[in-house]
Coordinates of N, CA and C and ligand atoms in Angstrom, one line a residue:
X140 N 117.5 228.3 32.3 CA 116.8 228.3 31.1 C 116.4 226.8 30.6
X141 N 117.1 225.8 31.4 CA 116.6 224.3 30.8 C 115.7 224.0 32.0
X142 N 114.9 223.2 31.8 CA 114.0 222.6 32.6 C 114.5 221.2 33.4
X143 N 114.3 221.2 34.4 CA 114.9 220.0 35.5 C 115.2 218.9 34.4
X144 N 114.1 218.3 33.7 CA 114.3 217.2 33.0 C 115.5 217.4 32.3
X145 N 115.7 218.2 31.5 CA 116.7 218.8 30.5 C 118.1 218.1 31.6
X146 N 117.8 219.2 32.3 CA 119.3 219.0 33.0 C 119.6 217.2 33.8
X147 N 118.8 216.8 34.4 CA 118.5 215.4 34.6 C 119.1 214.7 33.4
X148 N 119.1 214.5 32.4 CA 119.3 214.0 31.8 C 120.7 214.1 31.2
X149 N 121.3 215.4 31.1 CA 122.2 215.9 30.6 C 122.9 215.5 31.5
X150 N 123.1 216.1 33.2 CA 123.6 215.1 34.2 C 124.1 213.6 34.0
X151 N 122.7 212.9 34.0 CA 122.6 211.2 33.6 C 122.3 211.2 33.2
X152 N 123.1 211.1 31.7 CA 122.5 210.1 30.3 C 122.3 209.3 30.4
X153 N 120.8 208.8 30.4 CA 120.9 207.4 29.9 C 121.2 206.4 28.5
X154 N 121.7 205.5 28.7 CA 122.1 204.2 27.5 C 123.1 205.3 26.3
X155 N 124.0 205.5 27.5 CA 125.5 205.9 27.2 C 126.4 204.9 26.2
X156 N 127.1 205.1 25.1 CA 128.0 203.6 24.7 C 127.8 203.7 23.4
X157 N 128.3 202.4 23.2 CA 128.2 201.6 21.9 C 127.9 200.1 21.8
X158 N 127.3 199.6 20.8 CA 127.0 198.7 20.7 C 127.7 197.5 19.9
X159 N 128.5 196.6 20.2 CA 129.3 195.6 19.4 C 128.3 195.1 18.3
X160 N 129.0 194.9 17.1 CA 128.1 194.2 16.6 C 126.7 195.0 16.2
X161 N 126.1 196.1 16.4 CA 125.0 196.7 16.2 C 124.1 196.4 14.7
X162 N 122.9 196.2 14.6 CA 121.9 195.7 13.7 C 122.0 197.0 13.0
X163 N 122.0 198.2 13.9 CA 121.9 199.4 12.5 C 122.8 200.5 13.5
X164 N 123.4 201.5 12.6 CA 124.4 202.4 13.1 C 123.9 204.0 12.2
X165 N 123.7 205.3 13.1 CA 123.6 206.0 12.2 C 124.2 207.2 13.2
X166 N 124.8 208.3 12.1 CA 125.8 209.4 12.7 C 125.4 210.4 11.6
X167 N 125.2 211.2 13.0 CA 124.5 212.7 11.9 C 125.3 214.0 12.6
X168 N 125.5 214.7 11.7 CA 126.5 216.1 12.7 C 125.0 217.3 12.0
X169 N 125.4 218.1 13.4 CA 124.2 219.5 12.7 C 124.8 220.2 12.6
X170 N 124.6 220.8 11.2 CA 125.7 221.7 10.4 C 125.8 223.1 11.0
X171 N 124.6 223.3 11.7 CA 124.5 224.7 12.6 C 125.6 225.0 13.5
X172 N 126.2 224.4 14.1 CA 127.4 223.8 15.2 C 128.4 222.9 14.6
X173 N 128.0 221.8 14.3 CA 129.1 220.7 13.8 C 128.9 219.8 15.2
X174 N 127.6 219.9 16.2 CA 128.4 218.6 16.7 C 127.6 217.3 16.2
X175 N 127.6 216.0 16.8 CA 128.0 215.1 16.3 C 127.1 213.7 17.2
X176 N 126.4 212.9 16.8 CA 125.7 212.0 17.5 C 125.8 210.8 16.8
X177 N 125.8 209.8 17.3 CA 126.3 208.6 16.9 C 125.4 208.0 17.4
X178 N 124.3 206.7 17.4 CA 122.9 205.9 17.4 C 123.7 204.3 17.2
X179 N 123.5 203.2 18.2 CA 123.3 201.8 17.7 C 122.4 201.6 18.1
X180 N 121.7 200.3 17.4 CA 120.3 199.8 17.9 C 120.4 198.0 17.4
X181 N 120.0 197.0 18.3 CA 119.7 195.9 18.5 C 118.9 196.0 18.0
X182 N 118.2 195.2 16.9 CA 116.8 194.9 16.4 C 116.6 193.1 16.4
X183 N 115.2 193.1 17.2 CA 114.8 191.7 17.2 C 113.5 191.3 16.9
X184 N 113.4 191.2 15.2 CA 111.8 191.2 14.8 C 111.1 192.6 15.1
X185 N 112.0 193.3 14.0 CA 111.5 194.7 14.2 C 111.3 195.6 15.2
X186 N 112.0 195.4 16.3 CA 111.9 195.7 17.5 C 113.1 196.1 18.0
X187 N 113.7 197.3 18.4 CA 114.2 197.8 18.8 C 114.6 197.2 20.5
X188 N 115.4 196.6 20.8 CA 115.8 195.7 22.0 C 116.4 196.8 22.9
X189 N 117.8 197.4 22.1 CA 118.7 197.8 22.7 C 119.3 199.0 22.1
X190 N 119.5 200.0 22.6 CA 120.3 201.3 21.9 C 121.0 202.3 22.8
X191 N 122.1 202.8 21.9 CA 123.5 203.5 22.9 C 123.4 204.3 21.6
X192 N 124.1 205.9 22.8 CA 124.1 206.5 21.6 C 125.5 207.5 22.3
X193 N 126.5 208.3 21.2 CA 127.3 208.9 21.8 C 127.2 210.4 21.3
X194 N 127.0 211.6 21.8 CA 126.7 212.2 21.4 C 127.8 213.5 21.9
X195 N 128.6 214.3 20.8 CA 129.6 215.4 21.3 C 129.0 216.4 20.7
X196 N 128.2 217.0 22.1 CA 127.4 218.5 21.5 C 127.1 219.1 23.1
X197 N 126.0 220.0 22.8 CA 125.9 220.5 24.0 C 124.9 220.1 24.8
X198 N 124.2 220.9 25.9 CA 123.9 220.0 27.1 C 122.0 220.0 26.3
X199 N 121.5 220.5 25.5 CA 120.2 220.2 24.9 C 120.3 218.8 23.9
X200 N 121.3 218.7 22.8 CA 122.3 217.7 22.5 C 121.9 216.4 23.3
X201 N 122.8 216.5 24.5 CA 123.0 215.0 24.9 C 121.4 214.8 25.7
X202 N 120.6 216.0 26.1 CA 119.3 215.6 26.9 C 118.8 214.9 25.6
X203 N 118.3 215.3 25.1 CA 117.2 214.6 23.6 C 118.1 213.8 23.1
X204 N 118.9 213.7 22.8 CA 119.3 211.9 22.6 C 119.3 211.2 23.7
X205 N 119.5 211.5 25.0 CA 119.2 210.8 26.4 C 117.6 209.8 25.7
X206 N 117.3 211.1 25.8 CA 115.4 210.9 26.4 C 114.9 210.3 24.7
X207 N 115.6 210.7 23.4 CA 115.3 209.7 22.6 C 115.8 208.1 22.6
X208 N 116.7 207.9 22.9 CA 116.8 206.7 22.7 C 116.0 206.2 24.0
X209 N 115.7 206.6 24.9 CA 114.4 206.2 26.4 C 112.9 206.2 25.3
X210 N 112.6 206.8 24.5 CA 111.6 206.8 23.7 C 111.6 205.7 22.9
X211 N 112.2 205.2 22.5 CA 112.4 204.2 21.1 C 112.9 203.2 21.6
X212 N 113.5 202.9 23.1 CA 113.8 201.6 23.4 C 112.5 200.5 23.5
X213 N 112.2 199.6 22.7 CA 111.0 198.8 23.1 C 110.4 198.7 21.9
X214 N 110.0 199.7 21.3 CA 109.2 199.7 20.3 C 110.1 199.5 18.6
X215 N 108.4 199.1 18.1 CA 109.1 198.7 16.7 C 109.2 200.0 15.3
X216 N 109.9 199.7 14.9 CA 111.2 200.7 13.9 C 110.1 201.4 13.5
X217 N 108.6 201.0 12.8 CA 107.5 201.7 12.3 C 107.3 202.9 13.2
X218 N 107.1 202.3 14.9 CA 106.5 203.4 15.4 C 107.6 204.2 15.8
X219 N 109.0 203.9 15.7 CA 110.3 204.5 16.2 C 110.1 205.8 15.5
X220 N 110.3 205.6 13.8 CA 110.2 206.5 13.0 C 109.3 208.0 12.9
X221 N 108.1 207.6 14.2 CA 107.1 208.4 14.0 C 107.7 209.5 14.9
X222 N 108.7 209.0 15.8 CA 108.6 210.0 16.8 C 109.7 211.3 16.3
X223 N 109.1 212.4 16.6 CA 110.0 213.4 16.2 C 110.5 214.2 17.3
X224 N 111.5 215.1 17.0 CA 112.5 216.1 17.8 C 111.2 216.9 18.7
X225 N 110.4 217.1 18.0 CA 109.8 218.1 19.0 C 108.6 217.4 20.1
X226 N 108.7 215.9 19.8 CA 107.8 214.6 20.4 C 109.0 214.7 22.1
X227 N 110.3 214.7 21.6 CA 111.1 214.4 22.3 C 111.5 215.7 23.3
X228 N 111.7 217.0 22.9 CA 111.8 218.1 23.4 C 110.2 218.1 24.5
X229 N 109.0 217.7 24.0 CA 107.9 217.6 25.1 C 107.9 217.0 26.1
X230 N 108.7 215.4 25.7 CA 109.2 214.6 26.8 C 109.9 215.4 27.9
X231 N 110.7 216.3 27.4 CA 111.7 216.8 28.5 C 111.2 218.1 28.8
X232 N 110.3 218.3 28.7 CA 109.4 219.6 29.3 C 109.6 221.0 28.7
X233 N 109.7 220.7 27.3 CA 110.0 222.1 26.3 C 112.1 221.9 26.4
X234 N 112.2 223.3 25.6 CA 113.9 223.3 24.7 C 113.8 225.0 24.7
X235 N 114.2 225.3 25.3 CA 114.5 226.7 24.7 C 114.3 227.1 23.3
X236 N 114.0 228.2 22.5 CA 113.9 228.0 21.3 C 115.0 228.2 20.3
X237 N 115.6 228.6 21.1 CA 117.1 228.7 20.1 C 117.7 226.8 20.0
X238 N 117.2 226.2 21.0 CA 117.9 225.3 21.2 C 117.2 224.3 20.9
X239 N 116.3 224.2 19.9 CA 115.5 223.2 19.3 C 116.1 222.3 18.2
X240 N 116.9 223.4 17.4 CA 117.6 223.2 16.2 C 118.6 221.7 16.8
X241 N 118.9 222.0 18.0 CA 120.1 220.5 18.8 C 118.8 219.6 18.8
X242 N 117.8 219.5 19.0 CA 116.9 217.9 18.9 C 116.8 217.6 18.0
X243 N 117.0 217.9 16.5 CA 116.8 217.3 15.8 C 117.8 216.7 15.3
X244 N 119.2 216.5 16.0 CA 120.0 215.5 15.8 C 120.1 214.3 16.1
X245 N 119.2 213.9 17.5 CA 118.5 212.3 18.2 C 118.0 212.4 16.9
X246 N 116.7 213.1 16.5 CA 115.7 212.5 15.1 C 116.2 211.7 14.3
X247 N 117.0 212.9 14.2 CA 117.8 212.1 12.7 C 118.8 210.5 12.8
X248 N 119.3 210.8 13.8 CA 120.7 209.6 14.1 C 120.0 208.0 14.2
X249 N 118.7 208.7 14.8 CA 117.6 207.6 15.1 C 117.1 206.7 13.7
X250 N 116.7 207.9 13.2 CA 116.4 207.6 11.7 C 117.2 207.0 10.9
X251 N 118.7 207.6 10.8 CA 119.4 206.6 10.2 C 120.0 205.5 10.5
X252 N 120.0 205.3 11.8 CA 120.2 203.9 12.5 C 119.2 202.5 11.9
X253 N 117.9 203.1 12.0 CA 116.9 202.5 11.4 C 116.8 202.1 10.0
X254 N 117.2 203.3 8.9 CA 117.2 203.3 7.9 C 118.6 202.0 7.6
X255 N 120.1 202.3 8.0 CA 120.9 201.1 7.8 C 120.9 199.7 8.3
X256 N 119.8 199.6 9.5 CA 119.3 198.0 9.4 C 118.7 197.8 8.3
X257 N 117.3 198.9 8.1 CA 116.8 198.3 6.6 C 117.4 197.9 5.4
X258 N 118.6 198.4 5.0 CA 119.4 198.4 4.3 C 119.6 197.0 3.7
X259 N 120.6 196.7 5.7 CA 121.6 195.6 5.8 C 120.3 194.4 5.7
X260 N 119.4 194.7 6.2 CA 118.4 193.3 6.1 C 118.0 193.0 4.9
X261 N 118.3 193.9 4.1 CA 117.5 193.8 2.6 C 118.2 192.8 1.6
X262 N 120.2 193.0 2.2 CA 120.8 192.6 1.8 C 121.1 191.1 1.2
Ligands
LIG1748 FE1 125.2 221.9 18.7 FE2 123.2 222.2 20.4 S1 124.7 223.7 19.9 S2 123.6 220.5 19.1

């Protein structure tokens, strides 16, 4: 039912971790399940350098946070923001539909990782 990519990724996540020190941190659980994703991100002149994400959910879960943080690494927070769960579910060649509801936990973690640099910068 998941598509190569899906599983590829699920297999090998990439930018597995955490980040010391991280520019922005954001943790979102989906209430549908309870599980649980965790986002750092490096920011250098609005630019997203570097990001690790840890994610305890299931195998659609860790694919789209895989393949989101592979989407957002490089680019700046503006255009980070644009990308959504179902931007990222395309990346990986469709989501089952029951199993959509798990991408929108990358979105979000993404989101607020972003949103607490803005925060801390504002500071
Ligand atoms: Fe929890 Fe997929 S079942 S994120």
């Amino acid at each position: 039912m998941y598509s190569e990519k899906v599983m590829d990724h699920f297999m090998h996540p990439r930018n597995v971790g955490e980040i010391e020190n991280a520019d922005g941190i954001g943790e979102v659980g989906n209430a549908k399940c309870g599980d649980i994703m965790k986002v750092y991100l490096t920011i250098e002149d609005d630019i997203i350098v570097d990001v690790k994400f840890k994610t305890f959910g299931c195998a659609a879960a860790i694919a789209t946070s895989s393949m989101a943080t592979e989407l957002v690494k490089g680019k700046h927070i503006d255009e980070a923001l644009t990308i959504t769960n179902k931007a990222v579910a395309q990346a990986l060649d469709g989501l089952p539909p029951i199993k959509m509801h798990c991408s929108a936990l990358a979105e979000q973690a993404i989101k607020a990782a972003i949103e607490d640099y803005l925060q801390k910068s504002n500071d």
